[in-house]
Coordinates of C-alpha atoms in Angstrom, one line a residue:
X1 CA 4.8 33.0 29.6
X2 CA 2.0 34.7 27.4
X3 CA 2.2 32.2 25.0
X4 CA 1.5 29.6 27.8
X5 CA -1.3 32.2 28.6
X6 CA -2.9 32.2 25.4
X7 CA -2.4 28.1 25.0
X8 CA -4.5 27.8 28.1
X9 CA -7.3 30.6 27.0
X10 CA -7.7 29.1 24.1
X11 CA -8.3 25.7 25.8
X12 CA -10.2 26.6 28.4
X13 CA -12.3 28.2 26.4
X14 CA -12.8 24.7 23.5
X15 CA -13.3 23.1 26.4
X16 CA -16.3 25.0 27.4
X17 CA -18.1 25.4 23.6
X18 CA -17.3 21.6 23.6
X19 CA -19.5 20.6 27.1
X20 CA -22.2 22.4 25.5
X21 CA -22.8 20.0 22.6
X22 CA -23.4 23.4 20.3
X23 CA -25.6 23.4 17.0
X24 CA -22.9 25.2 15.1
X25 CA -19.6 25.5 15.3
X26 CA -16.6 27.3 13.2
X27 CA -13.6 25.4 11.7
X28 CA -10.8 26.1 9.7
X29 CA -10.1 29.7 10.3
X30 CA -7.3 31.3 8.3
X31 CA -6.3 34.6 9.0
X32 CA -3.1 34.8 6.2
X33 CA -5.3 37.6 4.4
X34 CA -5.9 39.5 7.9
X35 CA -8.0 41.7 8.1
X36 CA -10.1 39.1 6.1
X37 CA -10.9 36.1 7.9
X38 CA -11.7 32.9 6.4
X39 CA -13.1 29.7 7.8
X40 CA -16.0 27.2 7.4
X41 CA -19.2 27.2 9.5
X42 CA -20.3 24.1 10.4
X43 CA -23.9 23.7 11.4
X44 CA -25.3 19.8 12.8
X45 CA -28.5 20.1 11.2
X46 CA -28.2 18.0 8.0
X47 CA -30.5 20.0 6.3
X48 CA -28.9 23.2 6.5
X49 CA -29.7 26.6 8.0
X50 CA -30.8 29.9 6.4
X51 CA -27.3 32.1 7.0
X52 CA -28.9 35.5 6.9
X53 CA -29.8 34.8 10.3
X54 CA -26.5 34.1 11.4
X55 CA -24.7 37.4 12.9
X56 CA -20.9 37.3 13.8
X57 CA -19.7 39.9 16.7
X58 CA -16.6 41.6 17.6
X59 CA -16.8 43.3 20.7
X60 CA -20.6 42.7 20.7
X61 CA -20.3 45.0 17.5
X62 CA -21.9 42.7 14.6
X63 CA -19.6 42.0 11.6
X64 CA -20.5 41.8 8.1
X65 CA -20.4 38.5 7.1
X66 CA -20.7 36.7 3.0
X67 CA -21.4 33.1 3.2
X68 CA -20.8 30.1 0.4
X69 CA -23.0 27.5 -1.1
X70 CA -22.5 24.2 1.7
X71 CA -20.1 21.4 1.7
X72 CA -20.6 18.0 3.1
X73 CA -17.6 16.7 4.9
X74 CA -14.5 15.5 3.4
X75 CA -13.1 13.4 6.2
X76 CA -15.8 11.6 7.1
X77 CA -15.6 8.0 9.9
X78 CA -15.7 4.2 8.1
X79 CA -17.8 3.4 11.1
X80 CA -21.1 3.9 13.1
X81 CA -22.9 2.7 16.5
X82 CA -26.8 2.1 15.5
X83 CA -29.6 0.9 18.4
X84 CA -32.6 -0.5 17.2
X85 CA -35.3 -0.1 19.2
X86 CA -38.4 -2.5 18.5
X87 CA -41.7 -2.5 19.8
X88 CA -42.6 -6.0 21.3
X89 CA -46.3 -5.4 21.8
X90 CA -47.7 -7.1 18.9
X91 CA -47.1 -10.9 17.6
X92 CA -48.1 -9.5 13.4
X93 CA -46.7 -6.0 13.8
X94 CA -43.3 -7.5 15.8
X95 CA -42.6 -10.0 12.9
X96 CA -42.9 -7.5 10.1
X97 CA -40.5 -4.7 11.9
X98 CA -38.2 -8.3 12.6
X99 CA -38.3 -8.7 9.0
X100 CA -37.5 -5.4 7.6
X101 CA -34.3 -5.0 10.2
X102 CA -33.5 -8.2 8.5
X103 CA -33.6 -7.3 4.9
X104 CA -32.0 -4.1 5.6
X105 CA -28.7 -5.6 6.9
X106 CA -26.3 -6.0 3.9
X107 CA -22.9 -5.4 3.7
X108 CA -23.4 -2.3 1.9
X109 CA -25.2 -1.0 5.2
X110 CA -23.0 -2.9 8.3
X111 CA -19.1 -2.7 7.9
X112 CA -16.6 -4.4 9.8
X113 CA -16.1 -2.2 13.3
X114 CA -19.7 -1.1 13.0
X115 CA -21.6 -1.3 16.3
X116 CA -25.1 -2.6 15.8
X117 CA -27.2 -3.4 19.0
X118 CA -31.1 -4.7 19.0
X119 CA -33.2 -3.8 21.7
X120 CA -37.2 -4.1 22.5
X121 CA -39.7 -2.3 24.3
X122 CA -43.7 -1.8 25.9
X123 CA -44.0 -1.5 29.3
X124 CA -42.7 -1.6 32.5
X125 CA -40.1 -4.8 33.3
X126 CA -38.2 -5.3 36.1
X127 CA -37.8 -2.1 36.7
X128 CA -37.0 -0.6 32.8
X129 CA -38.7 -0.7 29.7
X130 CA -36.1 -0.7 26.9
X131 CA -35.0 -5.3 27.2
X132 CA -32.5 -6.1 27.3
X133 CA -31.3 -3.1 29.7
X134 CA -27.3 -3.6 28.0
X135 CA -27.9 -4.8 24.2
X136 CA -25.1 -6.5 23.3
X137 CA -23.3 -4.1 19.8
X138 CA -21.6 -6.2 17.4
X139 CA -20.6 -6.1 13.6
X140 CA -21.8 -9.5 12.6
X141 CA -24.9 -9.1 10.6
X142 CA -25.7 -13.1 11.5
X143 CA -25.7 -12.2 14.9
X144 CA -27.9 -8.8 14.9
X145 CA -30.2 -10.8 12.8
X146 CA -30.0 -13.1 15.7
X147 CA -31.0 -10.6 18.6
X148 CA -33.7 -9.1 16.2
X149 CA -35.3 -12.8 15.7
X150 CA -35.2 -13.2 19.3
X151 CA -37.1 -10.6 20.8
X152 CA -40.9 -11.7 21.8
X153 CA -44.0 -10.0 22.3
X154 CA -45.1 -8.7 25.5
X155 CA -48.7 -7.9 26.5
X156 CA -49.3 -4.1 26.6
X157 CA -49.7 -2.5 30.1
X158 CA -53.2 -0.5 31.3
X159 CA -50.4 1.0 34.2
X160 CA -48.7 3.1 31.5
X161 CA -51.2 3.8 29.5
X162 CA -51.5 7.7 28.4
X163 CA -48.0 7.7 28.4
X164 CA -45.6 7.4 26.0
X165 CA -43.6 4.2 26.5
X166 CA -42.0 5.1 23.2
X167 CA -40.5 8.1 25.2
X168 CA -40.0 6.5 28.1
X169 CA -37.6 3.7 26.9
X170 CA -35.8 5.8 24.0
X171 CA -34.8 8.0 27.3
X172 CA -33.1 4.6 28.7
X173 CA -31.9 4.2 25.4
X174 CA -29.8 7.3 25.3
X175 CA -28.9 6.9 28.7
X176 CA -27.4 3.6 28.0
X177 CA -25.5 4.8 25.3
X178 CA -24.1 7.6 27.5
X179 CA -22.8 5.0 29.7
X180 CA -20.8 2.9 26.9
X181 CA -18.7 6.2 25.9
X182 CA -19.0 4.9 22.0
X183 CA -16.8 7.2 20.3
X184 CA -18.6 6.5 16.9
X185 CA -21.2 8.6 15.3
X186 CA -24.1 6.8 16.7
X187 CA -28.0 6.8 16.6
X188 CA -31.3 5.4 18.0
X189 CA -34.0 3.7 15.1
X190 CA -37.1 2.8 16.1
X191 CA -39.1 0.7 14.8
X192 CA -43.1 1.4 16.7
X193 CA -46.4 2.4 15.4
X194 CA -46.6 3.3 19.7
X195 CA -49.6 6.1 19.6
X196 CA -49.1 6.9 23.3
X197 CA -49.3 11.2 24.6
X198 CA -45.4 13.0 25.3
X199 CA -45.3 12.3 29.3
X200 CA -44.1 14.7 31.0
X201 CA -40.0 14.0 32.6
X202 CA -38.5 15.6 35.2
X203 CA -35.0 16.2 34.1
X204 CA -33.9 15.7 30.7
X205 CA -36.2 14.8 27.7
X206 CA -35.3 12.6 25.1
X207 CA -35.0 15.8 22.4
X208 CA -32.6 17.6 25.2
X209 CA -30.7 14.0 25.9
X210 CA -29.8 13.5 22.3
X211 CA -29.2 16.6 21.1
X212 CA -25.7 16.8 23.9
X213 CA -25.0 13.4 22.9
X214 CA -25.1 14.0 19.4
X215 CA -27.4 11.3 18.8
X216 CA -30.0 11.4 16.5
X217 CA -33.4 9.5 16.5
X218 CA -35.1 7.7 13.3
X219 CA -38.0 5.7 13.1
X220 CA -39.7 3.5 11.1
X221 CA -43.3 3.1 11.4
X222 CA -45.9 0.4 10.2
X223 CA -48.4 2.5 8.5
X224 CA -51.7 0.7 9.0
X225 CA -52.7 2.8 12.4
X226 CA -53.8 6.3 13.4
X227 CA -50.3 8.1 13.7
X228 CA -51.6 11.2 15.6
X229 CA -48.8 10.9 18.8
X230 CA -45.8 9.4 16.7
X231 CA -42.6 10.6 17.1
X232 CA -42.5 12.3 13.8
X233 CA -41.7 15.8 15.6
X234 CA -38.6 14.2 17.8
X235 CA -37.1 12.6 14.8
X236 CA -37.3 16.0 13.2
X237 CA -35.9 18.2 16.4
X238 CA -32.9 15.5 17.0
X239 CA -32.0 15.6 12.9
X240 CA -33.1 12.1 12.2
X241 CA -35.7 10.8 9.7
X242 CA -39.5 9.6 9.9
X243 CA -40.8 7.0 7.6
X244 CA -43.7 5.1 7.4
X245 CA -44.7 2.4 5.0
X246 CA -47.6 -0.4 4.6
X247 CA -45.0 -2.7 2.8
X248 CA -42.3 -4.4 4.1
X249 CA -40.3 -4.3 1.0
X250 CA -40.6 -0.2 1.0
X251 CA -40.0 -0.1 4.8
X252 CA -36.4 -2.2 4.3
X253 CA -35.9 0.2 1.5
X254 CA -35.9 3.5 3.6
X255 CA -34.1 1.8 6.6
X256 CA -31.4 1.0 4.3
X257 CA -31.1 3.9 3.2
X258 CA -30.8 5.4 6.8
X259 CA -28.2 2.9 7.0
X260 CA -26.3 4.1 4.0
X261 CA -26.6 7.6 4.3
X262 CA -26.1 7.6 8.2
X263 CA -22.5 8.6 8.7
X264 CA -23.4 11.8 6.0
X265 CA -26.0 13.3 7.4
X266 CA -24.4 12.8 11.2
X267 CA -21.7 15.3 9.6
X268 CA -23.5 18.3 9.3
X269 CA -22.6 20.6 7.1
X270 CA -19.5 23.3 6.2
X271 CA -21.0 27.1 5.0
X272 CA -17.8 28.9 3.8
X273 CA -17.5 32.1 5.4
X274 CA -15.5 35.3 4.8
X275 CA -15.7 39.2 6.9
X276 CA -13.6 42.0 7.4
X277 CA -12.5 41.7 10.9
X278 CA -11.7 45.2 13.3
X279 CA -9.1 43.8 15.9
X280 CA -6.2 45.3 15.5
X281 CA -3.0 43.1 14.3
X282 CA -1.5 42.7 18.3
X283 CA -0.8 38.8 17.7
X284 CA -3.4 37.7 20.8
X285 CA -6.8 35.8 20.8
X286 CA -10.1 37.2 20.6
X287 CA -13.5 35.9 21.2
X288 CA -15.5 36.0 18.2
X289 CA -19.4 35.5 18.7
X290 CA -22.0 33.7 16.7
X291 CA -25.4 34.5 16.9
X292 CA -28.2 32.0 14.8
X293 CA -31.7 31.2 14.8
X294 CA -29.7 27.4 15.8
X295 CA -28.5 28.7 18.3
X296 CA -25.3 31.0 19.9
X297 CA -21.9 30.1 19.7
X298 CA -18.7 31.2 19.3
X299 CA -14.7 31.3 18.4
X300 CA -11.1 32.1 19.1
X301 CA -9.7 34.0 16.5
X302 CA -6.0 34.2 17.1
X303 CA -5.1 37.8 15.3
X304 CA -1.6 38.0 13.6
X305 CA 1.4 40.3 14.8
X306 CA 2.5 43.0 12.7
X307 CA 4.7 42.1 9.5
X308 CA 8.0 43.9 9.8
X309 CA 6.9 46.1 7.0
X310 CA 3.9 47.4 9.0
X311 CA 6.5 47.4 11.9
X312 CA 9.2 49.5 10.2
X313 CA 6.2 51.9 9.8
X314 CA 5.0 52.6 12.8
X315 CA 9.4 52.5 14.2
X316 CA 10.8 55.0 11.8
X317 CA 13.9 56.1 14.1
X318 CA 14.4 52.3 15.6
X319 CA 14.0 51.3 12.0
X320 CA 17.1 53.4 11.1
X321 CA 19.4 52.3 14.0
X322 CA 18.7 48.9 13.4
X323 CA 19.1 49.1 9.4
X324 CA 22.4 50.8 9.9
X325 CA 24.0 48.2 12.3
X326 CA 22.6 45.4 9.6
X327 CA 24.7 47.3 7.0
X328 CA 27.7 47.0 9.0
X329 CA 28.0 43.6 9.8
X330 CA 26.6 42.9 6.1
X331 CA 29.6 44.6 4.6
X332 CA 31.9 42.6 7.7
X333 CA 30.5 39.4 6.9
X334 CA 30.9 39.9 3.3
X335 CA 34.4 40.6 3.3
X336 CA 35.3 37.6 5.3
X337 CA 33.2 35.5 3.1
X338 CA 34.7 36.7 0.0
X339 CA 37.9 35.8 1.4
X340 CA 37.0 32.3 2.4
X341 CA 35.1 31.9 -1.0
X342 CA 38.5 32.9 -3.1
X343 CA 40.6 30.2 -1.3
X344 CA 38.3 27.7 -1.9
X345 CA 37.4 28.5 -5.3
X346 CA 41.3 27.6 -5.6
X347 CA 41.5 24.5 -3.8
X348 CA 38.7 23.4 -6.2
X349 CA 40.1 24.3 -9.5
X350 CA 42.5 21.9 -8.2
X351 CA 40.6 19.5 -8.4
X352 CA 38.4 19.7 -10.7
X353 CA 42.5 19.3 -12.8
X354 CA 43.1 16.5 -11.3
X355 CA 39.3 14.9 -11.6
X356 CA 39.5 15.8 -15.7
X357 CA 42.7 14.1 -16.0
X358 CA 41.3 11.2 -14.4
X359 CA 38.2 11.2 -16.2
X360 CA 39.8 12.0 -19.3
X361 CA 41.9 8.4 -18.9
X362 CA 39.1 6.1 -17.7
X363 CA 37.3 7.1 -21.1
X364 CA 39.8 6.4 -23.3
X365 CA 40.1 2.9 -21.6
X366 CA 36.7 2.5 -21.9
X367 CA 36.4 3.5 -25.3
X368 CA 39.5 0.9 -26.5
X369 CA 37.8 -2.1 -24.1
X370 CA 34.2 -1.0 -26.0
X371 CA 35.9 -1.3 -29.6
X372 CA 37.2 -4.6 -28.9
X373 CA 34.2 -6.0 -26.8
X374 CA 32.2 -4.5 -30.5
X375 CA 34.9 -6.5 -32.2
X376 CA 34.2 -9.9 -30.6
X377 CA 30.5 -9.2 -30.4
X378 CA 30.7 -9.0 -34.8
X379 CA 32.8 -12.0 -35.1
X380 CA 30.5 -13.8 -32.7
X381 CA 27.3 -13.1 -34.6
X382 CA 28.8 -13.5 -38.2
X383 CA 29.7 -17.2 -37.2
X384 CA 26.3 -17.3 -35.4
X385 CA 24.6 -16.3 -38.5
X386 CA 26.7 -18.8 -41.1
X387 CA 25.9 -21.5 -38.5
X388 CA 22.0 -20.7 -38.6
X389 CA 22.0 -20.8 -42.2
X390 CA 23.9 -23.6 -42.9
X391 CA 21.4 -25.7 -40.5
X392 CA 18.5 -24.4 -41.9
X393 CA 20.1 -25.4 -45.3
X394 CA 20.4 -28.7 -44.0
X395 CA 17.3 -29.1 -42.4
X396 CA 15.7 -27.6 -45.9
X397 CA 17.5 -30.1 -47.6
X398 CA 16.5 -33.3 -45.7
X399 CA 13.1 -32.1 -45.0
X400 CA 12.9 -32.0 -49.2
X401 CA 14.7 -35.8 -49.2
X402 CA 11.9 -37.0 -46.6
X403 CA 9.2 -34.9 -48.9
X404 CA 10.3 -37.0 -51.7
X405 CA 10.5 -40.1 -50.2
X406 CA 7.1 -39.8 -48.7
X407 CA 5.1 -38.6 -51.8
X408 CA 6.2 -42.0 -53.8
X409 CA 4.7 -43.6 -50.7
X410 CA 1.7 -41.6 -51.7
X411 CA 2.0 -42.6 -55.3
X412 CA 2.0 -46.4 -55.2
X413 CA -1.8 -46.7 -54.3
X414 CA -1.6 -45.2 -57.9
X415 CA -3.5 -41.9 -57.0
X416 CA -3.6 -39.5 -54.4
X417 CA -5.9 -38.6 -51.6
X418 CA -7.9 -35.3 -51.8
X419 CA -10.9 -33.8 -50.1
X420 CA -14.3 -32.9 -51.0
X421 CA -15.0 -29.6 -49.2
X422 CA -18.3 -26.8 -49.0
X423 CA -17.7 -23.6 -47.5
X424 CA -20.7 -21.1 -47.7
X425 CA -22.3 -21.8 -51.4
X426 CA -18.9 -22.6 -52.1
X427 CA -18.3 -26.8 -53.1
X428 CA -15.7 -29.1 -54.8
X429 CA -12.6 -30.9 -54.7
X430 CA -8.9 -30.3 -53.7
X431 CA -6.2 -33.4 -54.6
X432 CA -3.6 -33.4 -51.8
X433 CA -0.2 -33.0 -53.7
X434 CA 2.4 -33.4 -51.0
X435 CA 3.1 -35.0 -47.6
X436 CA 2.5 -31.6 -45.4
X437 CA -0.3 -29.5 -46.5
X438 CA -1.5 -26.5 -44.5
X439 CA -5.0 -24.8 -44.6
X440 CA -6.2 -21.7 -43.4
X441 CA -7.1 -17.7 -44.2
X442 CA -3.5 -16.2 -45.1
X443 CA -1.6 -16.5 -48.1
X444 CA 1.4 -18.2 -46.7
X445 CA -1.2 -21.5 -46.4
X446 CA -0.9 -24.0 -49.0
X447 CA -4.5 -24.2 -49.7
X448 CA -6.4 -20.6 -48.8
X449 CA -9.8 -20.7 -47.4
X450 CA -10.8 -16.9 -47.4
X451 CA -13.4 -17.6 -45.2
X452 CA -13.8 -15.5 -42.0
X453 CA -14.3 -18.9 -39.6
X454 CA -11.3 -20.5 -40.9
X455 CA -8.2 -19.0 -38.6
X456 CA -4.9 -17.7 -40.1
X457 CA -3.2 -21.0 -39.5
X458 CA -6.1 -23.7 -39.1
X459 CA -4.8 -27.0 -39.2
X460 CA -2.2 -28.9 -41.2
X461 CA -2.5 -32.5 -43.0
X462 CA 1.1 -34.7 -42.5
X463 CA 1.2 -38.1 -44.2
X464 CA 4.1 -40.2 -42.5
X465 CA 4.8 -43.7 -43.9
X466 CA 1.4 -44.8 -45.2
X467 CA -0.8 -42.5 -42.3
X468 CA -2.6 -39.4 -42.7
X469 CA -2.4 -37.0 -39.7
X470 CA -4.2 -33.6 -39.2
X471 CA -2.9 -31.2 -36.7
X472 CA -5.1 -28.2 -35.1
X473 CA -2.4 -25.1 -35.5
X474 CA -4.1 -23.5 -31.9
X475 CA -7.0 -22.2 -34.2
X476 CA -9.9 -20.1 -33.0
X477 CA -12.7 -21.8 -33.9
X478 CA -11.3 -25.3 -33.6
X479 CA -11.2 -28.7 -35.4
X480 CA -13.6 -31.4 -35.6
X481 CA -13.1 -34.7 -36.6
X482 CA -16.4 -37.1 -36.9
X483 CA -17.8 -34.4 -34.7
X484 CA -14.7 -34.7 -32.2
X485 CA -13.0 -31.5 -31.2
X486 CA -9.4 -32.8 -31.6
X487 CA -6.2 -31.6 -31.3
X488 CA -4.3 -33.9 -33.6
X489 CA -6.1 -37.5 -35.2
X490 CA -5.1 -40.2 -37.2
X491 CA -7.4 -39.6 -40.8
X492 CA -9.0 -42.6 -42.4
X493 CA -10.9 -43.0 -45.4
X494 CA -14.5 -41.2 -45.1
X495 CA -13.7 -38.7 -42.2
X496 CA -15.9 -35.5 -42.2
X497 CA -13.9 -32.8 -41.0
X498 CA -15.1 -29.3 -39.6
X499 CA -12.9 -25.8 -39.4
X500 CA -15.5 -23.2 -38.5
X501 CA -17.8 -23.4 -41.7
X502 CA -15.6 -25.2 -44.0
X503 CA -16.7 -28.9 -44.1
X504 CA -14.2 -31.8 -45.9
X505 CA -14.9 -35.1 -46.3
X506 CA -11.2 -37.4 -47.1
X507 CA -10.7 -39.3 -49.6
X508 CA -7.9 -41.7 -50.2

């Protein structure tokens, strides 16, 4: 029952700090150094507060409180709700805020589950100012582009003026979002160079609107007019930005980086936070009071019970009683489980007998099948390796019969072929000697070009009853024939051949 009591305190009183939209609020709170008190303040204004104006109280006694350097968020949403809201007033002034919502829209700035929505304003229609009265919100940057393109200009109104129509359609604005229940961190931008007074509003202003809805306004302004009414002061007051700018290019520029930096600055910020508190340890809530130049506040800070050291302390002579009747069914328990443990400590050495014994002859089999298995495996690979060696012996030996055979095919034109080759400052002749020549950079090659273009392996030169072939070996820089690339060619008499920088003319 008092736990029920203190679940429902403790609601009833979130519930209430959370209907009041507050400008500071504490999270985190850790109480496992009590008295200490740990926790994080969290303030909505982006820019921070000054703490020494922030005062914690206990029993309306103040508390002394150290605070830590900020901390953005680490949890913050993938997604945001943004309303533009474009003055239609002017054909020039329209088509340059058209065209810097346009450039600002990248994927960088709209994700997939963003709500975007483009709305326009000036005076009085049907009723409203802010057209259309339900923007359509959407994550497709093709179709925002769309409703931005779309909006047209609209003749200012001598009815409203002296007014702020600015004012008077962002206050639809919020109230619109109020009605779509867009749980998103969302926001107003608008883009006006509107000069028009603050009018007065019964009921809520726009500042007092979006502050409890958590809904900061921007604006980006076309900086070519007297600016003396703009809505510098309400972007300021709701934690949004003010920008103006003469070129379009700049003007993108800071909307984007609205866009980008949107969902961080709608965080707020975390001050870490440490006091001593003076409740006593009774394990119920308390109401902890904030006090700030942002604003008053406040927490539940659910105190810990008593350890059963601190306990034990203030119990001496229950302490003793209840120490003593431990002892005896310790010592009760013990003595049955040292009775249970010595019977099954028996039945296991049993066991663990019998599981040796067993283990004991499974290895022994395994070792004798292993041996033989080893056995086979030896006799396997020795025939395996007299096999390999007697075929490479063969194929040795009637490679060398074919080698034979073809190099008195070579011989009977009476001399044999060579090339005429330059590499570098490098020039001369090489007489090809055999029916299988290889050329390239290592030593193993039958003719060594130590040149860093020629590859390892570059190509090889076969000559096969009466026909000279050469053969790219998958070289790096590759092989040219006649300035060909070529894989593998039939070589006649004359041919220019390129690997990298060495150049060879054949001869036959």
């Amino acid at each position: 029952m008092k736990n029920l009591i203190y679940a429902l305190f403790i609601s009833s009183f979130a519930q209430v700090l959370l209907a009041q939209k507050k400008e500071l609020d504490v999270r985190q709170i850790s109480t496992s150094e009590f008295p200490k008190v740990n926790g994080k303040l969290w303030v909505r204004n982006p820019e921070g507060i000054k703490t020494g104006s922030v005062k914690f109280y206990e029993d309306n006694v103040e508390r002394e409180i150290s605070f830590g350097l900020f901390e953005k968020s680490d949890s913050l949403p993938k997604n945001k709700s943004v309303l533009f809201l474009v003055v239609n007033s002017n054909e020039s002034d329209l088509a340059w805020y058209q065209g810097v919502i346009r450039s600002s829209l990248t994927n960088k700035t709209v994700h997939a589950g963003d709500k975007f929505a483009v709305a326009s304003f000036t005076c009085k229609e049907n009723g409203t100012f802010m057209v259309p009265q339900k923007p359509i919100f959407t994550d497709n940057i093709t179709a925002i582009n769309a409703a931005a393109t779309a909006i047209s200009t609209h003749k200012r109104s001598d009815l409203y003026r002296g007014k702020s129509q600015v004012y008077l359609a962002l206050n639809e604005a919020l109230a619109f979002y109020e009605s779509q229940h867009i749980e998103l961190p969302s926001g107003i931008i608008i883009l006006s160079d509107e000069r028009n007074l603050d009018p007065d509003f019964a009921g809520e202003t726009p500042v007092v609107r979006s502050k409890r809805l958590d809904i900061p306004v921007y604006s980006v302004c076309l900086d070519k007019y007297d600016k003396s009414f703009e809505v510098e002061d309400l972007c300021k007051q709701t934690y949004g930005l003010y920008y103006t700018a003469y070129e379009s290019s700049e003007a993108s520029s800071k909307l984007t980086n609205i866009l980008k930096n949107f969902i961080d600055r709608h965080q707020g910020l975390m001050y870490p936070f440490s006091y001593a508190s003076s409740f006593s340890k009774d394990g119920e809530p308390h109401t902890v009071k904030i006090d700030s130049q942002a604003g008053q506040s406040g927490f539940v800070l659910l105190v810990p019970s008593q350890t059963m050291g601190e306990w034990i302390s203030d119990n001496p002579l229950q302490s003793a009683l209840i120490l003593l009747l431990i002892i005896g069914l310790s010592i009760g328990l013990f003595l049955l489980y040292r009775q249970n443990k010595l019977k099954q400590q028996e039945l296991l050495l049993k066991q663990q007998d019998q599981m040796q014994t067993m283990e004991h002859q499974q290895n022994e089999a395994k070792e004798k099948i292993k041996r033989q298995e080893e056995e086979i495996q030896k006799i396997r690979e020795e025939e395996q390796r007299k096999r390999s060696e007697l075929e490479k012996k063969q194929r040795a030996e009637a490679q060398e019969k074919e080698d034979e055979i073809q190099f008195k095919k070579m011989l009977e034109r009476g001399n044999l072929p060579w090339f005429e080759f330059k590499v570098g400052d490098n020039a001369g002749s090489y007489q090809i000697a055999s029916p299988r020549l290889t050329v390239g950079r290592d030593a193993s090659s039958d003719w060594v070009i130590p040149h860093p273009t020629v590859s390892r392996k570059h190509f090889e030169l076969l000559f096969k009853d009466y026909v000279y072939s050469i053969v790219d070996l998958n070289s790096s820089n590759g092989l040219k024939v006649n300035g060909e690339k070529v894989k593998k060619i039939e070589l006649r008499h004359g041919d220019i051949i390129h690997a990298g920088d060495l150049i060879l003319t054949f001869h036959i």
